[in-house]
Amino acid sequence: MELLSLWLVKRPIFLTDFFTPQPHCATFIDYFFSMEEAVKSTVDKMLVKHDKLVHSEGVKVCSHTQRVKDEWVQHTVMIDDCQTPFTFRRTKKYKSLNGARVNITYYADTQGVAGFEMDIFKVVRIKRS
């Protein structure tokens, strides 16, 4: 193991180490796009596997509330140009998302509130963009 680490430390790093085209790729652009297809993001994989999921990128959060419910923290997020709340539960409170731009993956659901059904979006993944 020490020999390997010594070899890595003393060996110079070349740009070609990272961008060596594959034998089947004629140019760097072909190589780049072949790698892009091979390494799909987790969101792309989720969207292919679950057809009811919706993904939105760069939406602005106008309201983010957090309240303790049993042993969980219930988060409710409202985004611009949408009247339906986005809800998710986590084990602890997080930094407020008010005014932040987020990438959000969700699906539509209904929730009973005060005797009537209300549309909500259940969040599967939310991340600052």
PDB file of C-alpha atoms in Angstrom:
ATOM      1  CA  MET A   1       0.000   0.000   0.000  1.00  0.00           C
ATOM      2  CA  GLU A   2       2.848   2.403   0.825  1.00  0.00           C
ATOM      3  CA  LEU A   3       4.477   1.735  -2.537  1.00  0.00           C
ATOM      4  CA  LEU A   4       1.247   2.598  -4.316  1.00  0.00           C
ATOM      5  CA  SER A   5       0.809   5.832  -2.357  1.00  0.00           C
ATOM      6  CA  LEU A   6       4.433   6.816  -2.998  1.00  0.00           C
ATOM      7  CA  TRP A   7       3.973   6.142  -6.696  1.00  0.00           C
ATOM      8  CA  LEU A   8       0.812   8.293  -6.757  1.00  0.00           C
ATOM      9  CA  VAL A   9       2.514  11.161  -4.930  1.00  0.00           C
ATOM     10  CA  LYS A  10       5.635  11.252  -7.081  1.00  0.00           C
ATOM     11  CA  ARG A  11       3.869  10.655 -10.377  1.00  0.00           C
ATOM     12  CA  PRO A  12       2.982  13.829 -12.337  1.00  0.00           C
ATOM     13  CA  ILE A  13      -0.673  14.171 -13.306  1.00  0.00           C
ATOM     14  CA  PHE A  14      -1.455  14.881 -16.948  1.00  0.00           C
ATOM     15  CA  LEU A  15      -4.680  16.196 -18.433  1.00  0.00           C
ATOM     16  CA  THR A  16      -4.754  13.166 -20.715  1.00  0.00           C
ATOM     17  CA  ASP A  17      -5.140  10.944 -17.619  1.00  0.00           C
ATOM     18  CA  PHE A  18      -8.663  12.272 -17.217  1.00  0.00           C
ATOM     19  CA  PHE A  19      -9.731  12.726 -20.829  1.00  0.00           C
ATOM     20  CA  THR A  20      -8.300   9.741 -22.655  1.00  0.00           C
ATOM     21  CA  PRO A  21     -10.785   8.840 -25.403  1.00  0.00           C
ATOM     22  CA  GLN A  22     -12.115   5.326 -25.528  1.00  0.00           C
ATOM     23  CA  PRO A  23     -11.194   3.210 -28.590  1.00  0.00           C
ATOM     24  CA  HIS A  24     -14.733   3.421 -29.977  1.00  0.00           C
ATOM     25  CA  CYS A  25     -14.855   7.253 -29.642  1.00  0.00           C
ATOM     26  CA  ALA A  26     -13.379   9.284 -32.469  1.00  0.00           C
ATOM     27  CA  THR A  27     -13.252  12.661 -30.691  1.00  0.00           C
ATOM     28  CA  PHE A  28     -13.398  14.134 -27.203  1.00  0.00           C
ATOM     29  CA  ILE A  29     -17.014  15.224 -27.802  1.00  0.00           C
ATOM     30  CA  ASP A  30     -18.025  11.668 -28.675  1.00  0.00           C
ATOM     31  CA  TYR A  31     -16.281  10.468 -25.516  1.00  0.00           C
ATOM     32  CA  PHE A  32     -17.981  13.111 -23.360  1.00  0.00           C
ATOM     33  CA  PHE A  33     -21.470  12.247 -24.585  1.00  0.00           C
ATOM     34  CA  SER A  34     -20.870   8.501 -24.272  1.00  0.00           C
ATOM     35  CA  MET A  35     -19.844   9.040 -20.627  1.00  0.00           C
ATOM     36  CA  GLU A  36     -22.885  11.253 -20.044  1.00  0.00           C
ATOM     37  CA  GLU A  37     -25.186   8.456 -21.201  1.00  0.00           C
ATOM     38  CA  ALA A  38     -23.358   5.880 -19.096  1.00  0.00           C
ATOM     39  CA  VAL A  39     -23.476   7.903 -15.870  1.00  0.00           C
ATOM     40  CA  LYS A  40     -27.059   9.026 -15.359  1.00  0.00           C
ATOM     41  CA  SER A  41     -27.972  11.127 -12.368  1.00  0.00           C
ATOM     42  CA  THR A  42     -30.020   9.706  -9.528  1.00  0.00           C
ATOM     43  CA  VAL A  43     -32.952  11.921 -10.535  1.00  0.00           C
ATOM     44  CA  ASP A  44     -32.960  10.513 -14.069  1.00  0.00           C
ATOM     45  CA  LYS A  45     -32.923   6.969 -12.705  1.00  0.00           C
ATOM     46  CA  MET A  46     -35.811   7.739 -10.330  1.00  0.00           C
ATOM     47  CA  LEU A  47     -37.882   9.361 -13.087  1.00  0.00           C
ATOM     48  CA  VAL A  48     -37.430   6.348 -15.360  1.00  0.00           C
ATOM     49  CA  LYS A  49     -38.293   3.872 -12.608  1.00  0.00           C
ATOM     50  CA  HIS A  50     -41.324   5.743 -11.182  1.00  0.00           C
ATOM     51  CA  ASP A  51     -43.602   7.274 -13.811  1.00  0.00           C
ATOM     52  CA  LYS A  52     -45.654   9.365 -11.324  1.00  0.00           C
ATOM     53  CA  LEU A  53     -42.643  11.426 -10.193  1.00  0.00           C
ATOM     54  CA  VAL A  54     -42.204  15.009 -11.366  1.00  0.00           C
ATOM     55  CA  HIS A  55     -38.927  16.945 -11.223  1.00  0.00           C
ATOM     56  CA  SER A  56     -38.643  20.746 -11.216  1.00  0.00           C
ATOM     57  CA  GLU A  57     -35.356  22.637 -11.286  1.00  0.00           C
ATOM     58  CA  GLY A  58     -34.569  26.142 -10.086  1.00  0.00           C
ATOM     59  CA  VAL A  59     -37.947  26.933  -8.494  1.00  0.00           C
ATOM     60  CA  LYS A  60     -38.020  29.704  -5.888  1.00  0.00           C
ATOM     61  CA  VAL A  61     -39.273  28.928  -2.372  1.00  0.00           C
ATOM     62  CA  CYS A  62     -41.563  31.645  -1.023  1.00  0.00           C
ATOM     63  CA  SER A  63     -42.420  29.936   2.299  1.00  0.00           C
ATOM     64  CA  HIS A  64     -40.851  27.170   4.391  1.00  0.00           C
ATOM     65  CA  THR A  65     -42.328  26.103   7.727  1.00  0.00           C
ATOM     66  CA  GLN A  66     -41.066  23.420  10.107  1.00  0.00           C
ATOM     67  CA  ARG A  67     -43.091  21.968  12.966  1.00  0.00           C
ATOM     68  CA  VAL A  68     -42.515  19.038  15.306  1.00  0.00           C
ATOM     69  CA  LYS A  69     -45.005  16.209  14.842  1.00  0.00           C
ATOM     70  CA  ASP A  70     -44.396  13.172  17.069  1.00  0.00           C
ATOM     71  CA  GLU A  71     -40.702  12.332  16.681  1.00  0.00           C
ATOM     72  CA  TRP A  72     -40.480  13.895  13.217  1.00  0.00           C
ATOM     73  CA  VAL A  73     -40.216  17.432  11.884  1.00  0.00           C
ATOM     74  CA  GLN A  74     -42.900  18.182   9.286  1.00  0.00           C
ATOM     75  CA  HIS A  75     -41.622  20.555   6.575  1.00  0.00           C
ATOM     76  CA  THR A  76     -44.046  22.448   4.346  1.00  0.00           C
ATOM     77  CA  VAL A  77     -42.717  24.384   1.368  1.00  0.00           C
ATOM     78  CA  MET A  78     -44.595  26.765  -0.926  1.00  0.00           C
ATOM     79  CA  ILE A  79     -43.048  27.761  -4.249  1.00  0.00           C
ATOM     80  CA  ASP A  80     -43.776  30.712  -6.540  1.00  0.00           C
ATOM     81  CA  ASP A  81     -46.656  30.335  -9.018  1.00  0.00           C
ATOM     82  CA  CYS A  82     -48.060  27.238  -7.268  1.00  0.00           C
ATOM     83  CA  GLN A  83     -50.918  27.159  -4.737  1.00  0.00           C
ATOM     84  CA  THR A  84     -50.337  23.552  -3.629  1.00  0.00           C
ATOM     85  CA  PRO A  85     -48.049  22.880  -0.630  1.00  0.00           C
ATOM     86  CA  PHE A  86     -45.050  20.550  -0.846  1.00  0.00           C
ATOM     87  CA  THR A  87     -44.629  18.432   2.296  1.00  0.00           C
ATOM     88  CA  PHE A  88     -41.933  16.133   3.632  1.00  0.00           C
ATOM     89  CA  ARG A  89     -40.742  14.782   6.987  1.00  0.00           C
ATOM     90  CA  ARG A  90     -37.231  14.656   8.378  1.00  0.00           C
ATOM     91  CA  THR A  91     -35.768  13.736  11.757  1.00  0.00           C
ATOM     92  CA  LYS A  92     -34.437  17.225  12.524  1.00  0.00           C
ATOM     93  CA  LYS A  93     -34.908  20.889  11.683  1.00  0.00           C
ATOM     94  CA  TYR A  94     -32.945  22.329   8.772  1.00  0.00           C
ATOM     95  CA  LYS A  95     -31.813  25.755   7.672  1.00  0.00           C
ATOM     96  CA  SER A  96     -34.734  27.719   6.249  1.00  0.00           C
ATOM     97  CA  LEU A  97     -35.251  27.555   2.493  1.00  0.00           C
ATOM     98  CA  ASN A  98     -37.099  30.910   2.289  1.00  0.00           C
ATOM     99  CA  GLY A  99     -36.073  32.738  -0.887  1.00  0.00           C
ATOM    100  CA  ALA A 100     -33.779  29.912  -2.056  1.00  0.00           C
ATOM    101  CA  ARG A 101     -33.852  28.254  -5.455  1.00  0.00           C
ATOM    102  CA  VAL A 102     -34.264  24.491  -5.215  1.00  0.00           C
ATOM    103  CA  ASN A 103     -34.456  21.382  -7.361  1.00  0.00           C
ATOM    104  CA  ILE A 104     -37.415  19.337  -6.184  1.00  0.00           C
ATOM    105  CA  THR A 105     -38.680  15.843  -7.037  1.00  0.00           C
ATOM    106  CA  TYR A 106     -42.243  15.064  -5.946  1.00  0.00           C
ATOM    107  CA  TYR A 107     -45.526  13.300  -6.661  1.00  0.00           C
ATOM    108  CA  ALA A 108     -49.169  14.370  -6.246  1.00  0.00           C
ATOM    109  CA  ASP A 109     -51.199  13.095  -3.286  1.00  0.00           C
ATOM    110  CA  THR A 110     -54.245  14.006  -1.212  1.00  0.00           C
ATOM    111  CA  GLN A 111     -54.481  14.609   2.518  1.00  0.00           C
ATOM    112  CA  GLY A 112     -57.533  14.795   4.753  1.00  0.00           C
ATOM    113  CA  VAL A 113     -57.707  18.129   6.606  1.00  0.00           C
ATOM    114  CA  ALA A 114     -60.692  19.087   8.811  1.00  0.00           C
ATOM    115  CA  GLY A 115     -62.987  16.584   7.102  1.00  0.00           C
ATOM    116  CA  PHE A 116     -62.213  17.401   3.462  1.00  0.00           C
ATOM    117  CA  GLU A 117     -59.589  16.247   0.983  1.00  0.00           C
ATOM    118  CA  MET A 118     -56.785  18.630   0.075  1.00  0.00           C
ATOM    119  CA  ASP A 119     -54.259  18.219  -2.745  1.00  0.00           C
ATOM    120  CA  ILE A 120     -50.602  18.190  -1.697  1.00  0.00           C
ATOM    121  CA  PHE A 121     -47.282  17.279  -3.236  1.00  0.00           C
ATOM    122  CA  LYS A 122     -45.157  14.733  -1.392  1.00  0.00           C
ATOM    123  CA  VAL A 123     -41.460  15.560  -1.753  1.00  0.00           C
ATOM    124  CA  VAL A 124     -39.088  12.696  -2.496  1.00  0.00           C
ATOM    125  CA  ARG A 125     -35.941  14.804  -2.941  1.00  0.00           C
ATOM    126  CA  ILE A 126     -35.219  18.486  -2.393  1.00  0.00           C
ATOM    127  CA  LYS A 127     -31.861  20.139  -2.935  1.00  0.00           C
ATOM    128  CA  ARG A 128     -30.623  23.725  -3.176  1.00  0.00           C
ATOM    129  CA  SER A 129     -29.685  24.609  -6.752  1.00  0.00           C
TER     130      SER A 129
END
